Amino acid sequence: MNDTPMAQEIEAARAYEALFVPSLFRQWATPLLDLARVATGDRVLDVACGTGILAREAQPRVAPCGLVVGLDAMGGMLEVARELDTEILWRQGDAQQLPFEAEAFDAVLCQFGLMFFIDQPAALGEMHRVLVPAGRLAVAVFDGLEGNPAYAREVALLERIAGPAAAEALRAPFVLGDATALSAMAREAGFEDVAVTTRQGIADFPSITSLLEADLRGWLPVMGVHLDEATIQHVLSQAQVELGDVIDPHGRAVFEVSAHLLSGRRG
């Protein structure tokens, strides 16, 4: 078994693609692309692209003469992205120091990545820099845990059984829940016509176990938290009881998720 850091990153990225993309993330691609009015011939940058679902959905919209670039800091994510699509240009880099010239893109997108940047205003400033005049921005972030009660309960479960590091890793996606603050951040970065809309989506996992395993085996390792198997099994067992009310008649774990969609344009 290959236990190098890159091998672990790739394994986590494959779990992310298999577990999260179909159950949670794919549904947001179309609304974001519509918000940014992505069309034939556009040059599009997907910041924090992960395994590339948003970039892959953008590619047919810009064809035959446009360009899609996916950027991520994690090499493992990009390795899986390259396996899935060879037409898109995949680049490794820092969202807070984008490796592109000014005014290089017609649209910049970021799907559930802004929450994890150390300097979020700097990242938005970089997105503004690489857009052409009147270029479009579209960003998705999760609402706070108060708007996502199923995940709030999962955080509490992890805190109790797996400890504070695991709980903090699961809290991380929900730190930009204040829509007013999010709008202000975009305006301070120079964007005009800034708007934030809150939209409800559906998390639809094959089972409670797959929901929790997506986080325990797919998300926590991406955040650098690796639980031992005994702890994972304990969490899975308790989740059957504590999150049992989200199980639908077919045995799937189905519940609403709330996200903010931020849009703006470079003046």
PDB file of C-alpha atoms in Angstrom:
ATOM      1  CA  MET A   1       0.000   0.000   0.000  1.00  0.00           C
ATOM      2  CA  ASN A   2       1.349   3.455  -0.964  1.00  0.00           C
ATOM      3  CA  ASP A   3       1.206   5.768   2.042  1.00  0.00           C
ATOM      4  CA  THR A   4       3.003   8.781   0.586  1.00  0.00           C
ATOM      5  CA  PRO A   5       1.284  12.154   1.169  1.00  0.00           C
ATOM      6  CA  MET A   6       0.375  12.405  -2.531  1.00  0.00           C
ATOM      7  CA  ALA A   7      -1.098   8.906  -2.550  1.00  0.00           C
ATOM      8  CA  GLN A   8      -3.210   9.832   0.480  1.00  0.00           C
ATOM      9  CA  GLU A   9      -4.336  13.043  -1.271  1.00  0.00           C
ATOM     10  CA  ILE A  10      -5.369  11.103  -4.371  1.00  0.00           C
ATOM     11  CA  GLU A  11      -7.239   8.525  -2.300  1.00  0.00           C
ATOM     12  CA  ALA A  12      -9.098  11.303  -0.456  1.00  0.00           C
ATOM     13  CA  ALA A  13      -9.861  13.042  -3.764  1.00  0.00           C
ATOM     14  CA  ARG A  14     -11.290   9.860  -5.273  1.00  0.00           C
ATOM     15  CA  ALA A  15     -13.503   9.416  -2.219  1.00  0.00           C
ATOM     16  CA  TYR A  16     -14.571  13.067  -2.542  1.00  0.00           C
ATOM     17  CA  GLU A  17     -15.516  12.585  -6.212  1.00  0.00           C
ATOM     18  CA  ALA A  18     -17.361   9.322  -5.586  1.00  0.00           C
ATOM     19  CA  LEU A  19     -19.191  10.309  -2.405  1.00  0.00           C
ATOM     20  CA  PHE A  20     -19.743  14.078  -2.478  1.00  0.00           C
ATOM     21  CA  VAL A  21     -20.091  15.103  -6.103  1.00  0.00           C
ATOM     22  CA  PRO A  22     -23.212  13.081  -7.001  1.00  0.00           C
ATOM     23  CA  SER A  23     -24.865  13.470  -3.606  1.00  0.00           C
ATOM     24  CA  LEU A  24     -24.221  17.152  -2.883  1.00  0.00           C
ATOM     25  CA  PHE A  25     -22.138  19.267  -5.270  1.00  0.00           C
ATOM     26  CA  ARG A  26     -23.235  18.544  -8.848  1.00  0.00           C
ATOM     27  CA  GLN A  27     -26.615  20.249  -8.350  1.00  0.00           C
ATOM     28  CA  TRP A  28     -25.002  23.663  -7.779  1.00  0.00           C
ATOM     29  CA  ALA A  29     -23.034  23.747 -11.035  1.00  0.00           C
ATOM     30  CA  THR A  30     -25.902  24.808 -13.304  1.00  0.00           C
ATOM     31  CA  PRO A  31     -27.121  27.675 -11.054  1.00  0.00           C
ATOM     32  CA  LEU A  32     -23.568  29.044 -10.776  1.00  0.00           C
ATOM     33  CA  LEU A  33     -22.916  28.823 -14.509  1.00  0.00           C
ATOM     34  CA  ASP A  34     -26.263  30.508 -15.189  1.00  0.00           C
ATOM     35  CA  LEU A  35     -25.454  33.236 -12.643  1.00  0.00           C
ATOM     36  CA  ALA A  36     -22.161  33.953 -14.428  1.00  0.00           C
ATOM     37  CA  ARG A  37     -23.874  33.738 -17.845  1.00  0.00           C
ATOM     38  CA  VAL A  38     -21.178  31.382 -19.124  1.00  0.00           C
ATOM     39  CA  ALA A  39     -21.508  31.001 -22.894  1.00  0.00           C
ATOM     40  CA  THR A  40     -19.700  30.023 -26.097  1.00  0.00           C
ATOM     41  CA  GLY A  41     -16.248  31.531 -26.384  1.00  0.00           C
ATOM     42  CA  ASP A  42     -15.883  32.535 -22.738  1.00  0.00           C
ATOM     43  CA  ARG A  43     -12.611  32.108 -20.893  1.00  0.00           C
ATOM     44  CA  VAL A  44     -13.621  30.658 -17.530  1.00  0.00           C
ATOM     45  CA  LEU A  45     -11.609  30.128 -14.362  1.00  0.00           C
ATOM     46  CA  ASP A  46     -12.837  27.698 -11.692  1.00  0.00           C
ATOM     47  CA  VAL A  47     -11.034  28.574  -8.445  1.00  0.00           C
ATOM     48  CA  ALA A  48     -10.630  25.768  -5.899  1.00  0.00           C
ATOM     49  CA  CYS A  49     -11.937  23.379  -8.531  1.00  0.00           C
ATOM     50  CA  GLY A  50     -11.454  20.201  -6.486  1.00  0.00           C
ATOM     51  CA  THR A  51     -11.991  17.197  -8.739  1.00  0.00           C
ATOM     52  CA  GLY A  52     -13.544  19.497 -11.327  1.00  0.00           C
ATOM     53  CA  ILE A  53     -17.312  19.075 -11.449  1.00  0.00           C
ATOM     54  CA  LEU A  54     -17.974  22.776 -12.087  1.00  0.00           C
ATOM     55  CA  ALA A  55     -15.232  23.039 -14.712  1.00  0.00           C
ATOM     56  CA  ARG A  56     -16.530  19.906 -16.437  1.00  0.00           C
ATOM     57  CA  GLU A  57     -20.042  21.359 -16.579  1.00  0.00           C
ATOM     58  CA  ALA A  58     -18.649  24.649 -17.937  1.00  0.00           C
ATOM     59  CA  GLN A  59     -16.685  23.022 -20.775  1.00  0.00           C
ATOM     60  CA  PRO A  60     -19.618  22.290 -23.146  1.00  0.00           C
ATOM     61  CA  ARG A  61     -20.995  25.795 -22.598  1.00  0.00           C
ATOM     62  CA  VAL A  62     -17.830  27.509 -23.820  1.00  0.00           C
ATOM     63  CA  ALA A  63     -17.140  25.055 -26.692  1.00  0.00           C
ATOM     64  CA  PRO A  64     -15.941  25.093 -29.381  1.00  0.00           C
ATOM     65  CA  CYS A  65     -13.764  28.189 -29.002  1.00  0.00           C
ATOM     66  CA  GLY A  66     -13.716  28.984 -25.286  1.00  0.00           C
ATOM     67  CA  LEU A  67     -11.349  27.973 -22.508  1.00  0.00           C
ATOM     68  CA  VAL A  68     -11.900  26.440 -19.070  1.00  0.00           C
ATOM     69  CA  VAL A  69      -9.135  26.472 -16.466  1.00  0.00           C
ATOM     70  CA  GLY A  70      -9.467  24.666 -13.138  1.00  0.00           C
ATOM     71  CA  LEU A  71      -7.179  25.744 -10.299  1.00  0.00           C
ATOM     72  CA  ASP A  72      -6.667  24.021  -6.974  1.00  0.00           C
ATOM     73  CA  ALA A  73      -4.006  23.999  -4.282  1.00  0.00           C
ATOM     74  CA  MET A  74      -4.141  20.220  -3.831  1.00  0.00           C
ATOM     75  CA  GLY A  75      -2.267  18.053  -6.276  1.00  0.00           C
ATOM     76  CA  GLY A  76      -4.363  15.005  -5.432  1.00  0.00           C
ATOM     77  CA  MET A  77      -7.571  16.762  -6.450  1.00  0.00           C
ATOM     78  CA  LEU A  78      -5.994  17.789  -9.736  1.00  0.00           C
ATOM     79  CA  GLU A  79      -4.724  14.273 -10.477  1.00  0.00           C
ATOM     80  CA  VAL A  80      -8.294  12.969 -10.226  1.00  0.00           C
ATOM     81  CA  ALA A  81      -9.591  15.950 -12.238  1.00  0.00           C
ATOM     82  CA  ARG A  82      -7.129  15.123 -15.047  1.00  0.00           C
ATOM     83  CA  GLU A  83      -8.278  11.509 -15.046  1.00  0.00           C
ATOM     84  CA  LEU A  84     -11.860  12.675 -15.558  1.00  0.00           C
ATOM     85  CA  ASP A  85     -11.299  15.336 -18.248  1.00  0.00           C
ATOM     86  CA  THR A  86      -8.277  15.938 -20.463  1.00  0.00           C
ATOM     87  CA  GLU A  87      -9.638  18.956 -22.379  1.00  0.00           C
ATOM     88  CA  ILE A  88      -9.678  21.312 -19.398  1.00  0.00           C
ATOM     89  CA  LEU A  89      -6.451  23.040 -18.358  1.00  0.00           C
ATOM     90  CA  TRP A  90      -5.772  22.037 -14.744  1.00  0.00           C
ATOM     91  CA  ARG A  91      -3.365  24.226 -12.761  1.00  0.00           C
ATOM     92  CA  GLN A  92      -2.029  23.956  -9.233  1.00  0.00           C
ATOM     93  CA  GLY A  93      -1.846  27.259  -7.396  1.00  0.00           C
ATOM     94  CA  ASP A  94      -2.911  29.540  -4.569  1.00  0.00           C
ATOM     95  CA  ALA A  95      -6.262  31.331  -4.833  1.00  0.00           C
ATOM     96  CA  GLN A  96      -4.760  34.242  -2.899  1.00  0.00           C
ATOM     97  CA  GLN A  97      -2.016  34.660  -5.527  1.00  0.00           C
ATOM     98  CA  LEU A  98      -3.571  33.493  -8.781  1.00  0.00           C
ATOM     99  CA  PRO A  99      -0.910  32.482 -11.341  1.00  0.00           C
ATOM    100  CA  PHE A 100      -2.562  34.375 -14.191  1.00  0.00           C
ATOM    101  CA  GLU A 101      -2.183  37.761 -15.830  1.00  0.00           C
ATOM    102  CA  ALA A 102      -4.664  40.563 -15.180  1.00  0.00           C
ATOM    103  CA  GLU A 103      -7.848  40.581 -17.265  1.00  0.00           C
ATOM    104  CA  ALA A 104      -7.342  36.981 -18.428  1.00  0.00           C
ATOM    105  CA  PHE A 105     -10.900  35.654 -17.912  1.00  0.00           C
ATOM    106  CA  ASP A 106     -14.472  36.567 -18.800  1.00  0.00           C
ATOM    107  CA  ALA A 107     -15.926  34.696 -15.816  1.00  0.00           C
ATOM    108  CA  VAL A 108     -14.487  33.522 -12.513  1.00  0.00           C
ATOM    109  CA  LEU A 109     -16.329  30.864 -10.525  1.00  0.00           C
ATOM    110  CA  CYS A 110     -15.728  29.376  -7.110  1.00  0.00           C
ATOM    111  CA  GLN A 111     -17.953  26.586  -5.829  1.00  0.00           C
ATOM    112  CA  PHE A 112     -17.672  25.951  -2.078  1.00  0.00           C
ATOM    113  CA  GLY A 113     -14.017  26.974  -1.879  1.00  0.00           C
ATOM    114  CA  LEU A 114     -13.949  30.545  -0.564  1.00  0.00           C
ATOM    115  CA  MET A 115     -14.652  29.387   2.993  1.00  0.00           C
ATOM    116  CA  PHE A 116     -11.272  27.634   3.208  1.00  0.00           C
ATOM    117  CA  PHE A 117      -8.958  30.422   2.068  1.00  0.00           C
ATOM    118  CA  ILE A 118      -6.854  31.908   4.851  1.00  0.00           C
ATOM    119  CA  ASP A 119      -7.231  35.418   3.394  1.00  0.00           C
ATOM    120  CA  GLN A 120     -10.700  35.494   1.817  1.00  0.00           C
ATOM    121  CA  PRO A 121     -10.610  39.234   0.889  1.00  0.00           C
ATOM    122  CA  ALA A 122      -7.277  38.678  -0.892  1.00  0.00           C
ATOM    123  CA  ALA A 123      -8.759  35.768  -2.845  1.00  0.00           C
ATOM    124  CA  LEU A 124     -11.707  37.900  -3.960  1.00  0.00           C
ATOM    125  CA  GLY A 125      -9.281  40.666  -4.882  1.00  0.00           C
ATOM    126  CA  GLU A 126      -7.365  38.217  -7.062  1.00  0.00           C
ATOM    127  CA  MET A 127     -10.583  37.059  -8.730  1.00  0.00           C
ATOM    128  CA  HIS A 128     -11.322  40.728  -9.481  1.00  0.00           C
ATOM    129  CA  ARG A 129      -7.803  41.275 -10.888  1.00  0.00           C
ATOM    130  CA  VAL A 130      -7.958  38.414 -13.400  1.00  0.00           C
ATOM    131  CA  LEU A 131     -11.391  39.394 -14.750  1.00  0.00           C
ATOM    132  CA  VAL A 132     -11.806  41.549 -17.830  1.00  0.00           C
ATOM    133  CA  PRO A 133     -13.767  44.802 -17.385  1.00  0.00           C
ATOM    134  CA  ALA A 134     -17.422  43.822 -16.887  1.00  0.00           C
ATOM    135  CA  GLY A 135     -16.287  40.222 -16.257  1.00  0.00           C
ATOM    136  CA  ARG A 136     -18.631  38.144 -14.117  1.00  0.00           C
ATOM    137  CA  LEU A 137     -18.124  36.566 -10.708  1.00  0.00           C
ATOM    138  CA  ALA A 138     -20.207  33.706  -9.277  1.00  0.00           C
ATOM    139  CA  VAL A 139     -19.391  32.095  -5.930  1.00  0.00           C
ATOM    140  CA  ALA A 140     -21.227  29.485  -3.850  1.00  0.00           C
ATOM    141  CA  VAL A 141     -20.700  29.130  -0.106  1.00  0.00           C
ATOM    142  CA  PHE A 142     -22.692  27.218   2.449  1.00  0.00           C
ATOM    143  CA  ASP A 143     -25.051  29.037   4.760  1.00  0.00           C
ATOM    144  CA  GLY A 144     -24.157  28.819   8.458  1.00  0.00           C
ATOM    145  CA  LEU A 145     -24.818  25.739  10.548  1.00  0.00           C
ATOM    146  CA  GLU A 146     -28.001  27.368  11.834  1.00  0.00           C
ATOM    147  CA  GLY A 147     -29.312  27.073   8.258  1.00  0.00           C
ATOM    148  CA  ASN A 148     -28.036  23.513   7.925  1.00  0.00           C
ATOM    149  CA  PRO A 149     -29.356  21.715  11.021  1.00  0.00           C
ATOM    150  CA  ALA A 150     -28.539  18.176   9.868  1.00  0.00           C
ATOM    151  CA  TYR A 151     -24.880  19.114   9.587  1.00  0.00           C
ATOM    152  CA  ALA A 152     -25.044  20.955  12.926  1.00  0.00           C
ATOM    153  CA  ARG A 153     -26.123  17.706  14.549  1.00  0.00           C
ATOM    154  CA  GLU A 154     -23.352  15.799  12.786  1.00  0.00           C
ATOM    155  CA  VAL A 155     -20.810  18.331  14.062  1.00  0.00           C
ATOM    156  CA  ALA A 156     -22.069  17.785  17.618  1.00  0.00           C
ATOM    157  CA  LEU A 157     -21.808  14.011  17.156  1.00  0.00           C
ATOM    158  CA  LEU A 158     -18.227  14.271  15.906  1.00  0.00           C
ATOM    159  CA  GLU A 159     -17.274  16.634  18.726  1.00  0.00           C
ATOM    160  CA  ARG A 160     -18.449  14.123  21.292  1.00  0.00           C
ATOM    161  CA  ILE A 161     -16.957  10.972  19.772  1.00  0.00           C
ATOM    162  CA  ALA A 162     -14.054  12.008  17.530  1.00  0.00           C
ATOM    163  CA  GLY A 163     -12.891  15.180  19.238  1.00  0.00           C
ATOM    164  CA  PRO A 164     -12.543  18.896  18.488  1.00  0.00           C
ATOM    165  CA  ALA A 165     -10.254  18.597  15.438  1.00  0.00           C
ATOM    166  CA  ALA A 166     -12.785  16.461  13.582  1.00  0.00           C
ATOM    167  CA  ALA A 167     -15.633  18.772  14.599  1.00  0.00           C
ATOM    168  CA  GLU A 168     -13.728  21.871  13.464  1.00  0.00           C
ATOM    169  CA  ALA A 169     -12.984  20.243  10.110  1.00  0.00           C
ATOM    170  CA  LEU A 170     -16.718  19.744   9.587  1.00  0.00           C
ATOM    171  CA  ARG A 171     -17.571  23.269  10.797  1.00  0.00           C
ATOM    172  CA  ALA A 172     -15.173  24.811   8.283  1.00  0.00           C
ATOM    173  CA  PRO A 173     -17.536  24.754   5.268  1.00  0.00           C
ATOM    174  CA  PHE A 174     -20.155  26.812   7.162  1.00  0.00           C
ATOM    175  CA  VAL A 175     -18.117  29.831   8.324  1.00  0.00           C
ATOM    176  CA  LEU A 176     -19.416  32.286   5.668  1.00  0.00           C
ATOM    177  CA  GLY A 177     -23.063  32.076   6.641  1.00  0.00           C
ATOM    178  CA  ASP A 178     -23.469  35.846   7.128  1.00  0.00           C
ATOM    179  CA  ALA A 179     -24.813  37.022   3.762  1.00  0.00           C
ATOM    180  CA  THR A 180     -24.407  40.719   4.628  1.00  0.00           C
ATOM    181  CA  ALA A 181     -20.743  40.253   5.502  1.00  0.00           C
ATOM    182  CA  LEU A 182     -20.227  38.215   2.329  1.00  0.00           C
ATOM    183  CA  SER A 183     -21.688  41.033   0.192  1.00  0.00           C
ATOM    184  CA  ALA A 184     -19.528  43.606   1.934  1.00  0.00           C
ATOM    185  CA  MET A 185     -16.392  41.537   1.345  1.00  0.00           C
ATOM    186  CA  ALA A 186     -17.108  41.373  -2.396  1.00  0.00           C
ATOM    187  CA  ARG A 187     -17.727  45.117  -2.624  1.00  0.00           C
ATOM    188  CA  GLU A 188     -14.509  45.861  -0.749  1.00  0.00           C
ATOM    189  CA  ALA A 189     -12.684  43.698  -3.300  1.00  0.00           C
ATOM    190  CA  GLY A 190     -13.942  46.056  -6.019  1.00  0.00           C
ATOM    191  CA  PHE A 191     -16.954  44.204  -7.389  1.00  0.00           C
ATOM    192  CA  GLU A 192     -20.062  46.061  -8.536  1.00  0.00           C
ATOM    193  CA  ASP A 193     -23.694  44.922  -8.801  1.00  0.00           C
ATOM    194  CA  VAL A 194     -23.049  42.563  -5.891  1.00  0.00           C
ATOM    195  CA  ALA A 195     -25.945  40.307  -4.894  1.00  0.00           C
ATOM    196  CA  VAL A 196     -26.321  37.344  -2.558  1.00  0.00           C
ATOM    197  CA  THR A 197     -29.235  34.952  -2.819  1.00  0.00           C
ATOM    198  CA  THR A 198     -29.887  32.076  -0.454  1.00  0.00           C
ATOM    199  CA  ARG A 199     -30.915  28.880  -2.161  1.00  0.00           C
ATOM    200  CA  GLN A 200     -32.088  25.531  -0.828  1.00  0.00           C
ATOM    201  CA  GLY A 201     -30.663  22.360  -2.244  1.00  0.00           C
ATOM    202  CA  ILE A 202     -30.995  18.698  -1.388  1.00  0.00           C
ATOM    203  CA  ALA A 203     -28.356  16.412   0.029  1.00  0.00           C
ATOM    204  CA  ASP A 204     -29.200  12.914  -1.188  1.00  0.00           C
ATOM    205  CA  PHE A 205     -26.872  10.155  -0.010  1.00  0.00           C
ATOM    206  CA  PRO A 206     -27.529   6.429  -0.524  1.00  0.00           C
ATOM    207  CA  SER A 207     -27.640   5.873   3.253  1.00  0.00           C
ATOM    208  CA  ILE A 208     -26.726   7.367   6.625  1.00  0.00           C
ATOM    209  CA  THR A 209     -23.523   5.346   6.452  1.00  0.00           C
ATOM    210  CA  SER A 210     -22.561   6.813   3.070  1.00  0.00           C
ATOM    211  CA  LEU A 211     -23.347  10.335   4.331  1.00  0.00           C
ATOM    212  CA  LEU A 212     -21.048   9.919   7.313  1.00  0.00           C
ATOM    213  CA  GLU A 213     -18.384   8.061   5.361  1.00  0.00           C
ATOM    214  CA  ALA A 214     -18.321  10.902   2.838  1.00  0.00           C
ATOM    215  CA  ASP A 215     -17.249  13.158   5.691  1.00  0.00           C
ATOM    216  CA  LEU A 216     -15.142  10.714   7.705  1.00  0.00           C
ATOM    217  CA  ARG A 217     -13.290   9.156   4.761  1.00  0.00           C
ATOM    218  CA  GLY A 218     -13.664  11.835   2.085  1.00  0.00           C
ATOM    219  CA  TRP A 219     -13.774  15.248   3.740  1.00  0.00           C
ATOM    220  CA  LEU A 220     -11.839  14.957   7.014  1.00  0.00           C
ATOM    221  CA  PRO A 221      -8.713  13.558   5.296  1.00  0.00           C
ATOM    222  CA  VAL A 222      -8.821  16.475   2.826  1.00  0.00           C
ATOM    223  CA  MET A 223      -8.723  18.732   5.904  1.00  0.00           C
ATOM    224  CA  GLY A 224      -5.844  16.756   7.380  1.00  0.00           C
ATOM    225  CA  VAL A 225      -7.860  14.811   9.982  1.00  0.00           C
ATOM    226  CA  HIS A 226      -7.456  11.030   9.839  1.00  0.00           C
ATOM    227  CA  LEU A 227      -9.572   8.968  12.252  1.00  0.00           C
ATOM    228  CA  ASP A 228      -8.772   5.416  13.259  1.00  0.00           C
ATOM    229  CA  GLU A 229     -11.182   2.713  12.135  1.00  0.00           C
ATOM    230  CA  ALA A 230     -12.591   2.095  15.623  1.00  0.00           C
ATOM    231  CA  THR A 231     -13.586   5.750  15.947  1.00  0.00           C
ATOM    232  CA  ILE A 232     -15.131   5.751  12.474  1.00  0.00           C
ATOM    233  CA  GLN A 233     -17.223   2.687  13.306  1.00  0.00           C
ATOM    234  CA  HIS A 234     -18.369   4.250  16.601  1.00  0.00           C
ATOM    235  CA  VAL A 235     -19.483   7.420  14.805  1.00  0.00           C
ATOM    236  CA  LEU A 236     -21.285   5.400  12.116  1.00  0.00           C
ATOM    237  CA  SER A 237     -23.129   3.369  14.747  1.00  0.00           C
ATOM    238  CA  GLN A 238     -24.273   6.419  16.695  1.00  0.00           C
ATOM    239  CA  ALA A 239     -25.320   8.268  13.557  1.00  0.00           C
ATOM    240  CA  GLN A 240     -27.881   5.566  12.754  1.00  0.00           C
ATOM    241  CA  VAL A 241     -29.666   6.592  15.948  1.00  0.00           C
ATOM    242  CA  GLU A 242     -29.006  10.333  16.169  1.00  0.00           C
ATOM    243  CA  LEU A 243     -29.604  11.156  12.486  1.00  0.00           C
ATOM    244  CA  GLY A 244     -32.174   8.469  11.801  1.00  0.00           C
ATOM    245  CA  ASP A 245     -34.922  11.005  11.108  1.00  0.00           C
ATOM    246  CA  VAL A 246     -33.303  12.002   7.772  1.00  0.00           C
ATOM    247  CA  ILE A 247     -33.724   8.472   6.374  1.00  0.00           C
ATOM    248  CA  ASP A 248     -36.402   8.423   3.663  1.00  0.00           C
ATOM    249  CA  PRO A 249     -38.705   5.438   2.922  1.00  0.00           C
ATOM    250  CA  HIS A 250     -36.101   4.045   0.518  1.00  0.00           C
ATOM    251  CA  GLY A 251     -33.333   4.079   3.119  1.00  0.00           C
ATOM    252  CA  ARG A 252     -31.556   7.116   1.663  1.00  0.00           C
ATOM    253  CA  ALA A 253     -30.287  10.031   3.760  1.00  0.00           C
ATOM    254  CA  VAL A 254     -32.101  13.038   2.305  1.00  0.00           C
ATOM    255  CA  PHE A 255     -32.263  16.526   3.781  1.00  0.00           C
ATOM    256  CA  GLU A 256     -32.219  20.191   2.783  1.00  0.00           C
ATOM    257  CA  VAL A 257     -28.996  22.161   2.571  1.00  0.00           C
ATOM    258  CA  SER A 258     -28.804  25.940   2.439  1.00  0.00           C
ATOM    259  CA  ALA A 259     -26.210  27.881   0.443  1.00  0.00           C
ATOM    260  CA  HIS A 260     -25.493  31.483  -0.542  1.00  0.00           C
ATOM    261  CA  LEU A 261     -24.852  32.337  -4.196  1.00  0.00           C
ATOM    262  CA  LEU A 262     -22.770  35.501  -4.587  1.00  0.00           C
ATOM    263  CA  SER A 263     -22.627  37.355  -7.893  1.00  0.00           C
ATOM    264  CA  GLY A 264     -20.924  40.513  -9.072  1.00  0.00           C
ATOM    265  CA  ARG A 265     -19.000  42.062 -11.934  1.00  0.00           C
ATOM    266  CA  ARG A 266     -15.770  43.900 -12.410  1.00  0.00           C
ATOM    267  CA  GLY A 267     -16.456  47.573 -13.086  1.00  0.00           C
TER     268      GLY A 267
END
